[in-house]
mmCIF file of C-alpha atoms in Angstrom:
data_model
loop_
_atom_site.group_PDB
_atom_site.id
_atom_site.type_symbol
_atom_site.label_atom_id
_atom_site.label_comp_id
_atom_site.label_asym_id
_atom_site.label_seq_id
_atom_site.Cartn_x
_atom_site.Cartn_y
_atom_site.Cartn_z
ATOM 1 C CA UNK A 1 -38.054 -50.558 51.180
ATOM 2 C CA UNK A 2 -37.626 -49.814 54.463
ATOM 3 C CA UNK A 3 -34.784 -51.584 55.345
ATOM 4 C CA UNK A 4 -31.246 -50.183 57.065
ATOM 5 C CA UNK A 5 -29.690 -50.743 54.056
ATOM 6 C CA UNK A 6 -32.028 -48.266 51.990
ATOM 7 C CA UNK A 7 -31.501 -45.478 55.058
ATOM 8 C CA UNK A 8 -27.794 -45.856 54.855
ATOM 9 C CA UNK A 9 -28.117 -45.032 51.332
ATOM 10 C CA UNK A 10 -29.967 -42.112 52.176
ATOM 11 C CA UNK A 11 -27.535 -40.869 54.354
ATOM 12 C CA UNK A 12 -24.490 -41.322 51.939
ATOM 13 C CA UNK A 13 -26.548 -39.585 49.345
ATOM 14 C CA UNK A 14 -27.375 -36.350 52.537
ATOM 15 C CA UNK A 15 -23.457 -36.126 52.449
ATOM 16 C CA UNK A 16 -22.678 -36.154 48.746
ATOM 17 C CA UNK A 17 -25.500 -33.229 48.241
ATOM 18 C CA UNK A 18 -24.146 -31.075 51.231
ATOM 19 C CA UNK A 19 -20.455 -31.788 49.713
ATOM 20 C CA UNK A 20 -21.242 -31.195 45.970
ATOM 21 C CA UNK A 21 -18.981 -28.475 44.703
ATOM 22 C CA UNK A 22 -21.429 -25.804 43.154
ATOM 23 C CA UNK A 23 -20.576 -26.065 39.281
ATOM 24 C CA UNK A 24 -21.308 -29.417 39.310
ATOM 25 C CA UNK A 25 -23.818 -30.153 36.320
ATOM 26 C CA UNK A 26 -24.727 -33.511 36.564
ATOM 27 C CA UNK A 27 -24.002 -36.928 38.249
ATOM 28 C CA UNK A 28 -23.098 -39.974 36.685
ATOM 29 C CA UNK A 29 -22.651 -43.011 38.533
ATOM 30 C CA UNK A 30 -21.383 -47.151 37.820
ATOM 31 C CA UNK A 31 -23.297 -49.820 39.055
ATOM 32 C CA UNK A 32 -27.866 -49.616 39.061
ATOM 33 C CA UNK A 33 -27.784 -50.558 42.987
ATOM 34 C CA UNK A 34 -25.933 -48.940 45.744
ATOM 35 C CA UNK A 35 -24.181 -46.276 43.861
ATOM 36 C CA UNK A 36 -26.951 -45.618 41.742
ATOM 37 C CA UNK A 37 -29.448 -45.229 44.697
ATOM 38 C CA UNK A 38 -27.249 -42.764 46.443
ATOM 39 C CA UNK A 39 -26.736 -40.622 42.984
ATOM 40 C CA UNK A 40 -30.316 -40.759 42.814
ATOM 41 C CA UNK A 41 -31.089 -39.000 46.125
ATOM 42 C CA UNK A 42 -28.234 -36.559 46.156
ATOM 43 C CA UNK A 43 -29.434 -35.672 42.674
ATOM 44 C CA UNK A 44 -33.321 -34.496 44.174
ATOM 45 C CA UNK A 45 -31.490 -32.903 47.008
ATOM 46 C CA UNK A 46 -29.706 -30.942 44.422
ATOM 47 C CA UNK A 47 -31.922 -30.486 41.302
ATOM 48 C CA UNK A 48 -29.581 -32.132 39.501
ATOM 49 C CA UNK A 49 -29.817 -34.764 36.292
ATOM 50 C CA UNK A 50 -28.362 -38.295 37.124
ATOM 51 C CA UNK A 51 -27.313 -40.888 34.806
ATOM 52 C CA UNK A 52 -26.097 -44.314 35.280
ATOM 53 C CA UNK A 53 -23.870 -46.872 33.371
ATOM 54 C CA UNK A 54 -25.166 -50.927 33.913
ATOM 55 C CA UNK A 55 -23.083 -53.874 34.176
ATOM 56 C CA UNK A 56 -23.723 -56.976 35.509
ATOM 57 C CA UNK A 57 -24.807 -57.788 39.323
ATOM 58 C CA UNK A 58 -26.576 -54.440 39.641
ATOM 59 C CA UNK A 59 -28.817 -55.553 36.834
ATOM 60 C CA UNK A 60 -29.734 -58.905 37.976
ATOM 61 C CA UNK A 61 -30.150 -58.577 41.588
ATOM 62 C CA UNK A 62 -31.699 -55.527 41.971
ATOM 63 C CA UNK A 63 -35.125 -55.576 42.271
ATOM 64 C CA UNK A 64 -37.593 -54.999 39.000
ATOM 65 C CA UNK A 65 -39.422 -52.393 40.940
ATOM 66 C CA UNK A 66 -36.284 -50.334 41.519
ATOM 67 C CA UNK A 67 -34.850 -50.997 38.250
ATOM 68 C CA UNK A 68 -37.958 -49.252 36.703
ATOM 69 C CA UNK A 69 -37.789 -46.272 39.492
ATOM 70 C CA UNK A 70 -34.279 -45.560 38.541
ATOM 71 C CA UNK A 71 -34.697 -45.436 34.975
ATOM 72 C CA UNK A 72 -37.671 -43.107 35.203
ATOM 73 C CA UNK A 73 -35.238 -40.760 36.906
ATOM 74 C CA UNK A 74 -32.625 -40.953 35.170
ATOM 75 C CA UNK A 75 -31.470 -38.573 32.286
ATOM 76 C CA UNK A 76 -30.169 -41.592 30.433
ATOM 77 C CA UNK A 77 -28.223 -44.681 30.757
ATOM 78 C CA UNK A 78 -25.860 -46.511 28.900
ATOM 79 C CA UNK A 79 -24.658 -50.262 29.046
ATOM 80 C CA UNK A 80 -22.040 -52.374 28.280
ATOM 81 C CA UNK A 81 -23.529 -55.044 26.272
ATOM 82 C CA UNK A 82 -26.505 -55.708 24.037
ATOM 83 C CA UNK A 83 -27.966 -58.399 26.188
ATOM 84 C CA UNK A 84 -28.638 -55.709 28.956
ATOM 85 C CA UNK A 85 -29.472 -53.384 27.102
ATOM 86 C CA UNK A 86 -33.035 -55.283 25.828
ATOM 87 C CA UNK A 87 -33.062 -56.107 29.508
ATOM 88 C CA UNK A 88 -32.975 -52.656 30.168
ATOM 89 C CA UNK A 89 -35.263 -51.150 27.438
ATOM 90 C CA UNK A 90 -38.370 -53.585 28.671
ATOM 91 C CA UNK A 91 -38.053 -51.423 31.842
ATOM 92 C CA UNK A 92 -37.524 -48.129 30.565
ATOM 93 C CA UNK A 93 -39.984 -45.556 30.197
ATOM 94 C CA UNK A 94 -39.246 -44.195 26.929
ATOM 95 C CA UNK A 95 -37.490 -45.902 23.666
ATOM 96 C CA UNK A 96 -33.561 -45.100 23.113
ATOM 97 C CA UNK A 97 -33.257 -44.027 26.550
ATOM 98 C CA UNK A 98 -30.512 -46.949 27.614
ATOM 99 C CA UNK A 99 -27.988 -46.926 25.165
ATOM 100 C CA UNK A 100 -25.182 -49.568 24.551
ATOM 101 C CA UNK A 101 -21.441 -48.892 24.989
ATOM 102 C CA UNK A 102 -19.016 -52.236 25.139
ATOM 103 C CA UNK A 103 -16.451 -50.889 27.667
ATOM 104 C CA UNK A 104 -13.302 -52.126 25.395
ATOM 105 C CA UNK A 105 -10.092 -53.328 26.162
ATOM 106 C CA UNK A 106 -6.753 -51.194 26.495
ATOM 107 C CA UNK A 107 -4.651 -53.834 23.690
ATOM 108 C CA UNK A 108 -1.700 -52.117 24.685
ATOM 109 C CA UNK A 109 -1.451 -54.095 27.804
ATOM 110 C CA UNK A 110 -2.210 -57.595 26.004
ATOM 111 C CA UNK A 111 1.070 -58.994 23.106
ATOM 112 C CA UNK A 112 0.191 -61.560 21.063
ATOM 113 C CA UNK A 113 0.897 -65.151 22.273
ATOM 114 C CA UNK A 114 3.238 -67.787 20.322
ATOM 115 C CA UNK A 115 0.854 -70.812 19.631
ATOM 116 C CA UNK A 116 2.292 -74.095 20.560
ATOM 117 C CA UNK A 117 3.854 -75.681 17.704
ATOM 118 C CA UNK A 118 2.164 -78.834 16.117
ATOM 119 C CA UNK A 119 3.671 -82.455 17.453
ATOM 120 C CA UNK A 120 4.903 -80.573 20.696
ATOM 121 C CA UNK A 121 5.003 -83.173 23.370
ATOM 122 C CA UNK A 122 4.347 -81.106 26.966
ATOM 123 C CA UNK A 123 1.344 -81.168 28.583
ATOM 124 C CA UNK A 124 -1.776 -79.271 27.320
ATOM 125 C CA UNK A 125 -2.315 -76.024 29.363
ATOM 126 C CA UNK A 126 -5.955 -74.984 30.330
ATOM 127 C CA UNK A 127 -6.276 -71.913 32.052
ATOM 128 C CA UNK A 128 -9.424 -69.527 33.588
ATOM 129 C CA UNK A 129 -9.239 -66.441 35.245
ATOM 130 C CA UNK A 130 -12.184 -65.440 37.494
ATOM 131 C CA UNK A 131 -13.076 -65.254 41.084
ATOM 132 C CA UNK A 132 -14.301 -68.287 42.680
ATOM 133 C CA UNK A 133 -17.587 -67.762 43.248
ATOM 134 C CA UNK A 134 -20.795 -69.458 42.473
ATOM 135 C CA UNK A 135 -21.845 -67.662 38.606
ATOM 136 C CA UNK A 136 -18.174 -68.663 37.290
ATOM 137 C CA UNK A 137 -18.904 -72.322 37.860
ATOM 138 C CA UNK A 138 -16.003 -73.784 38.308
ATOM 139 C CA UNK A 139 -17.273 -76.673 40.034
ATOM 140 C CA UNK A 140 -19.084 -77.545 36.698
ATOM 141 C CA UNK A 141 -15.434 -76.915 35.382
ATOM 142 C CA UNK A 142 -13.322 -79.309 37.466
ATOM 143 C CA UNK A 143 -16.452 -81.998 36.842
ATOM 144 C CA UNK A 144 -15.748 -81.570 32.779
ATOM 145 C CA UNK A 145 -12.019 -81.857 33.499
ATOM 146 C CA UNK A 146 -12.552 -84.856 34.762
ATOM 147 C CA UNK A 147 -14.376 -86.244 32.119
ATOM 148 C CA UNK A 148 -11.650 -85.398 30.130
ATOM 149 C CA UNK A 149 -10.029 -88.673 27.737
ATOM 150 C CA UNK A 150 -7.606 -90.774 29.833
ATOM 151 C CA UNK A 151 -5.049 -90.510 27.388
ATOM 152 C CA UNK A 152 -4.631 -86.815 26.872
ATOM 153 C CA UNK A 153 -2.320 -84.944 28.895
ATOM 154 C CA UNK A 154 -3.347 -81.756 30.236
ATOM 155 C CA UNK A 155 -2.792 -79.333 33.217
ATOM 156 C CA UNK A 156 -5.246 -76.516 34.528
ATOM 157 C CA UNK A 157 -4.609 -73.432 36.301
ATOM 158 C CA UNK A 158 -7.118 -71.406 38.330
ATOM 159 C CA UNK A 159 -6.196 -67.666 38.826
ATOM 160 C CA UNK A 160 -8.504 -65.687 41.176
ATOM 161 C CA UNK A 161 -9.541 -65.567 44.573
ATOM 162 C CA UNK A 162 -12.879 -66.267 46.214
ATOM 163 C CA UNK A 163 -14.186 -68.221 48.884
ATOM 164 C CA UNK A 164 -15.228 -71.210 47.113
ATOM 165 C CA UNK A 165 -11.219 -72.276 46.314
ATOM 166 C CA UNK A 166 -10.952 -74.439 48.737
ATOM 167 C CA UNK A 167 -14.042 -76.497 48.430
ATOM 168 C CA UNK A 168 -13.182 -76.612 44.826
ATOM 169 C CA UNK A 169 -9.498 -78.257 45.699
ATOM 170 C CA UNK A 170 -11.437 -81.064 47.491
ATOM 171 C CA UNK A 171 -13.743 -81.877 44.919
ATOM 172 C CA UNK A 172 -10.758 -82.057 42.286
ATOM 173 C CA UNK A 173 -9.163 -84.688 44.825
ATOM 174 C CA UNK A 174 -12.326 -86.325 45.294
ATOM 175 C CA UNK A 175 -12.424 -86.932 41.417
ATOM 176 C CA UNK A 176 -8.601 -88.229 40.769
ATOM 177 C CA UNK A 177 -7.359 -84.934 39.399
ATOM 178 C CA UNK A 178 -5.553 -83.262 42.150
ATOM 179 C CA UNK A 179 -1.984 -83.518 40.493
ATOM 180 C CA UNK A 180 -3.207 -81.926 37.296
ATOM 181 C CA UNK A 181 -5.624 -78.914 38.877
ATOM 182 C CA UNK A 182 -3.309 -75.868 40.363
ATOM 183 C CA UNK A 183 -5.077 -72.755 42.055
ATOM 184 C CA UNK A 184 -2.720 -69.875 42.157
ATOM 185 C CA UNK A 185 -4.818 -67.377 43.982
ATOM 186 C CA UNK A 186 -5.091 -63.597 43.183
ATOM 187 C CA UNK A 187 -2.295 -62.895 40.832
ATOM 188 C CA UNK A 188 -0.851 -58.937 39.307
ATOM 189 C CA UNK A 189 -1.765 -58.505 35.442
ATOM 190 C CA UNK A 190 1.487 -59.279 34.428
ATOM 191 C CA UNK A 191 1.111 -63.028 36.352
ATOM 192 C CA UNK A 192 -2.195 -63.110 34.635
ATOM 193 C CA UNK A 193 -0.491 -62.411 30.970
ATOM 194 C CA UNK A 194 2.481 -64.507 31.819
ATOM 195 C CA UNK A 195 -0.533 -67.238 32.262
ATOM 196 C CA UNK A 196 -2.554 -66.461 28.807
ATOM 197 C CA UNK A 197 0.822 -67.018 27.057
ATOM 198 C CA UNK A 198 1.906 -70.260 28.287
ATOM 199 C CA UNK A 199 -1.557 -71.645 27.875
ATOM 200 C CA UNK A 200 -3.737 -73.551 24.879
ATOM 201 C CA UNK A 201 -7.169 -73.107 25.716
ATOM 202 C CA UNK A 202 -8.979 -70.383 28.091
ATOM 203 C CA UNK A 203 -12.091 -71.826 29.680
ATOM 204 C CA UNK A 204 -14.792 -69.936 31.984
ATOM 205 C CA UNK A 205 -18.307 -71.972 32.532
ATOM 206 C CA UNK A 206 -19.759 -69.429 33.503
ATOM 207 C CA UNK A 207 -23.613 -69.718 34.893
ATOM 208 C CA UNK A 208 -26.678 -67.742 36.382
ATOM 209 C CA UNK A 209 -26.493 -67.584 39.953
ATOM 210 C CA UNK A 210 -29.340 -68.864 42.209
ATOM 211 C CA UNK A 211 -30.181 -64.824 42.783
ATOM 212 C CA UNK A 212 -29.381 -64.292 39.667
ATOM 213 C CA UNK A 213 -26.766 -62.495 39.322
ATOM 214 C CA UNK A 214 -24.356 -63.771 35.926
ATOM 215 C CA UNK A 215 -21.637 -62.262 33.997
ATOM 216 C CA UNK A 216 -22.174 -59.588 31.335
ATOM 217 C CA UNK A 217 -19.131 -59.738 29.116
ATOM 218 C CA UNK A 218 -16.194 -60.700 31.228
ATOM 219 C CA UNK A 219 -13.107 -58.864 30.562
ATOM 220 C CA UNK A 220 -11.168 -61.921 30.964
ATOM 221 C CA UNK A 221 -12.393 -63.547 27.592
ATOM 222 C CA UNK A 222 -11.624 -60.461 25.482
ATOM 223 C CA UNK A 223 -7.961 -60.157 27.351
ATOM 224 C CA UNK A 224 -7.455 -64.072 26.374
ATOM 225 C CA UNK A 225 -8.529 -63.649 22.649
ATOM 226 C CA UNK A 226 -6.764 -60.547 22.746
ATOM 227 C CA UNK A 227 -3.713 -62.374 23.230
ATOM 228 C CA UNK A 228 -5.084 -65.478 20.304
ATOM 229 C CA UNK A 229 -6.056 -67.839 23.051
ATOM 230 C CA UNK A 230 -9.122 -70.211 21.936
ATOM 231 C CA UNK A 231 -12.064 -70.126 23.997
ATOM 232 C CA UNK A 232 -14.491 -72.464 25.221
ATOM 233 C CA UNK A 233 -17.197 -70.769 27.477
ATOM 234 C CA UNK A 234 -21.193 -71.153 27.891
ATOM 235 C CA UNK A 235 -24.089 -69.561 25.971
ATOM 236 C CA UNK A 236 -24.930 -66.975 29.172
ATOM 237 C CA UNK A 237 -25.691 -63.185 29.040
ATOM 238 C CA UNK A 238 -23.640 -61.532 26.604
ATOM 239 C CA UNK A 239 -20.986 -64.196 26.334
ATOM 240 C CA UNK A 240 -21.929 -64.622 22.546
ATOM 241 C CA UNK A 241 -21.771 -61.381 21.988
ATOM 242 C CA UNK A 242 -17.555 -61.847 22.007
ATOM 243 C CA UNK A 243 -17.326 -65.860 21.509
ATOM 244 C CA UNK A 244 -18.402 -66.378 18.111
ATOM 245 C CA UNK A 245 -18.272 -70.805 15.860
ATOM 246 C CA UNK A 246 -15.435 -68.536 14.462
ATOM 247 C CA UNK A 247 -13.687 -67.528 17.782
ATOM 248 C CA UNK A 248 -14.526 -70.225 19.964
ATOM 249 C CA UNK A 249 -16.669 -73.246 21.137
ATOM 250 C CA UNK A 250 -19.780 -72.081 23.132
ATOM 251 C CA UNK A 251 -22.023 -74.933 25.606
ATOM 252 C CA UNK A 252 -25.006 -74.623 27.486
ATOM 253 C CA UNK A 253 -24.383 -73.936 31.441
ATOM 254 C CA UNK A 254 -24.260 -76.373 34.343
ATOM 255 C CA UNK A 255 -23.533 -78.994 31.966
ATOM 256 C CA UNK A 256 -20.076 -80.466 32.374
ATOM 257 C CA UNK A 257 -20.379 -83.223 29.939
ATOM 258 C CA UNK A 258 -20.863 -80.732 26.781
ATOM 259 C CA UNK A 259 -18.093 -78.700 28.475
ATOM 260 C CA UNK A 260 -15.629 -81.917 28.731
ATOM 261 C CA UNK A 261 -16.094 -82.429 25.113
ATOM 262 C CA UNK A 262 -15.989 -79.139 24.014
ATOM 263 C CA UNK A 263 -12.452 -79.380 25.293
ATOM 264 C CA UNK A 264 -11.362 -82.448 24.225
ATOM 265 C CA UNK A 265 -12.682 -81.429 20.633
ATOM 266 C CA UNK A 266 -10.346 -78.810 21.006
ATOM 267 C CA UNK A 267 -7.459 -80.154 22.822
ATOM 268 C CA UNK A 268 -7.217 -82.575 20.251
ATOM 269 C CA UNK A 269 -6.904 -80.327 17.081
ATOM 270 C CA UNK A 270 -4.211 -77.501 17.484
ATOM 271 C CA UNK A 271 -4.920 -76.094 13.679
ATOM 272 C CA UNK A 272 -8.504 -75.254 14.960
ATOM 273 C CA UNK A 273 -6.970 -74.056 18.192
ATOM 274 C CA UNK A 274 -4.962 -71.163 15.962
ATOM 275 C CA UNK A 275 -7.724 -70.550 13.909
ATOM 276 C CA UNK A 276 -10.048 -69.659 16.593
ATOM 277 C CA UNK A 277 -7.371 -67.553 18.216
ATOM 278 C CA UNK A 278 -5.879 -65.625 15.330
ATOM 279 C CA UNK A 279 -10.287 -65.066 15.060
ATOM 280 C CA UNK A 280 -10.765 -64.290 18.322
ATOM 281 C CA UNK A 281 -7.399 -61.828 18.249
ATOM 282 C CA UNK A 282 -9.208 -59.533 15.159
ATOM 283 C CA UNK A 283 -12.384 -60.163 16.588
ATOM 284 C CA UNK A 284 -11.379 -58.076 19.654
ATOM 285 C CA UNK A 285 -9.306 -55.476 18.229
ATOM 286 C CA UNK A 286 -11.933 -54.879 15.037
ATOM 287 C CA UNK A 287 -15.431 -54.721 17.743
ATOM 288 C CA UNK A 288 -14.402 -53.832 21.288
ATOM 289 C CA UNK A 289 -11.799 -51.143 21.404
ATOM 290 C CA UNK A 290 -12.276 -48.309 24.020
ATOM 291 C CA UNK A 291 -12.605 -45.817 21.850
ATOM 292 C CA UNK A 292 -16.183 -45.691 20.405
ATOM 293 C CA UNK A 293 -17.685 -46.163 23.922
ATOM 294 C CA UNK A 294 -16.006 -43.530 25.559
ATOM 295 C CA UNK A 295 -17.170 -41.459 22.049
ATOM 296 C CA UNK A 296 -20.524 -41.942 22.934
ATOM 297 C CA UNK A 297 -19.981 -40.723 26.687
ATOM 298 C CA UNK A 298 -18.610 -37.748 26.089
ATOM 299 C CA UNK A 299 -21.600 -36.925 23.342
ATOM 300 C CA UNK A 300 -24.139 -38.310 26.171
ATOM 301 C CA UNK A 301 -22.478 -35.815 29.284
ATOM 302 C CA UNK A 302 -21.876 -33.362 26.958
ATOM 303 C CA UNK A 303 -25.551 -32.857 26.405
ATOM 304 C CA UNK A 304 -26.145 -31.861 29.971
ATOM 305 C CA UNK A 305 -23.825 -29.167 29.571
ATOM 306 C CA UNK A 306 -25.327 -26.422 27.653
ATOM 307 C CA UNK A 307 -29.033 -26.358 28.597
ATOM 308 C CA UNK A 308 -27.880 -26.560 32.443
ATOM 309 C CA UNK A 309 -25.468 -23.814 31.810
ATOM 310 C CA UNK A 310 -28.380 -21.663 29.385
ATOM 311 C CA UNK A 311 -30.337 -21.801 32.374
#
């Protein structure tokens, strides 16, 4: 790869090496593409161990080639969901060396939210938080809302930003539901728990990208069945590693139809709705707390430590 890109990298990496404080043992890095490159090259420069952790993007748009290069290299790696890591171990050049660790969710920050009482008469509330971009699909979203039964009365609520908002507002005019759809842009955490509590159902279509780049396991759906919001999301990446039949209603992507009646399914039936989020509520506290992940860190970095300093 001879491109500026892969130069500029380079020369990031030049400065971290001549900058490195001495006692520094090893470098770990987020993210398999930029950041990983330029930990990769200081790390020669230095005769230093590397290590990465893998999310999402990095994965899918980076190159197999370089995926394979970097993993080679690379002390270890670890990843935050089991879906990458297969991904991951295909391309690795020795078994066990890409280990999973599901980042978790600080709980702290997330109280549980009062389900609507049965018979209540105000509208539905459907909410999804995620930037609007193409691998969320909203577009694929607004299409099922539309679909939704005449006779049920709903609202939806868009938090995020992301340059597709706009074309997404004129598309929900074009199909009749401009008056129900509200985009509230880029919101602060407490907007965005205010949000999960007045709501009934948390929705996020999310879909592979045309470079394919896709979500791993989107903090957003653990912080809404943190807080006992029912989910209805699509059968991509790791998704069903979190959404579970017992947590939530999964569908396949790009197909607003099976979305639309996921929804109405669940719209309809507010006993399932508390089911599925009293589920989804021990579902995230019981499997994807912080703790274990950041466990398995310490034992990973810590390993550097002793033969480095033996030596």
């Amino acid at each position: 790869d001879r491109s500026a890109s892969r130069r500029r990298r380079w020369g990031q990496a030049a400065v971290l090496a001549a900058e490195l404080p001495a006692d520094v043992r090893l470098l770990y890095v987020h993210y398999l593409h930029t950041p990983a490159s330029v930990a990769r090259y200081a790390a020669m420069m230095r005769g230093l161990p590397f290590a990465f952790s893998a999310h999402a993007k990095d994965i899918y748009t980076t190159p197999r080639w370089e995926l394979q290069s970097k993993i080679k290299d690379a002390a270890w790696g670890v990843t935050c969901t089991a879906y990458n890591q297969r991904v991951l171990s295909d391309l690795a050049d020795r078994p066990g060396k890409v280990s999973l660790a599901y980042h978790g969710l600080d709980l702290t920050r997330f109280p549980a939210r009062r389900p609507r009482r049965p018979g209540t008469s105000k509208p539905l509330r459907i909410v999804s938080v995620c930037r609007a971009v193409e691998k969320k699909g909203l577009d694929d979203l607004i299409r099922a809302l539309a679909k939704l039964p005449k006779e049920l009365d709903w609202r939806f609520e868009h938090i995020g930003g992301g340059s597709m908002v706009a074309r997404l507002a004129a598309l929900a005019e074009t199909l009749g539901i401009k008056e129900r759809v509200t985009f509230s842009g880029l919101k602060p955490r407490e907007g965005v728990i205010e949000a999960y509590s007045r709501a009934d159902l948390f929705v996020l279509a999310s879909r592979v990208a045309k470079n394919g780049d896709r979500d791993g396991l989107p903090n957003v759906i653990m912080e809404a069945m943190a807080m006992g919001l029912p989910v209805v999301s699509t059968d991509v990446s790791a998704v069903p590693e979190i959404v579970t039949p017992e947590t939530g209603v999964l569908v396949p992507e790009r197909r607003p139809d099976a979305l639309s009646a996921a929804m109405a399914d669940l719209l309809a039936d507010p006993e399932r709705r508390a089911a599925f989020g009293k589920a989804g509520a021990m579902r995230v506290r019981d499997r994807f707390s912080p703790k274990p992940g950041l466990d398995l860190l310490c034992k990973l970095i810590g390993q550097e430590r002793p033969a480095r300093n033996a030596a």
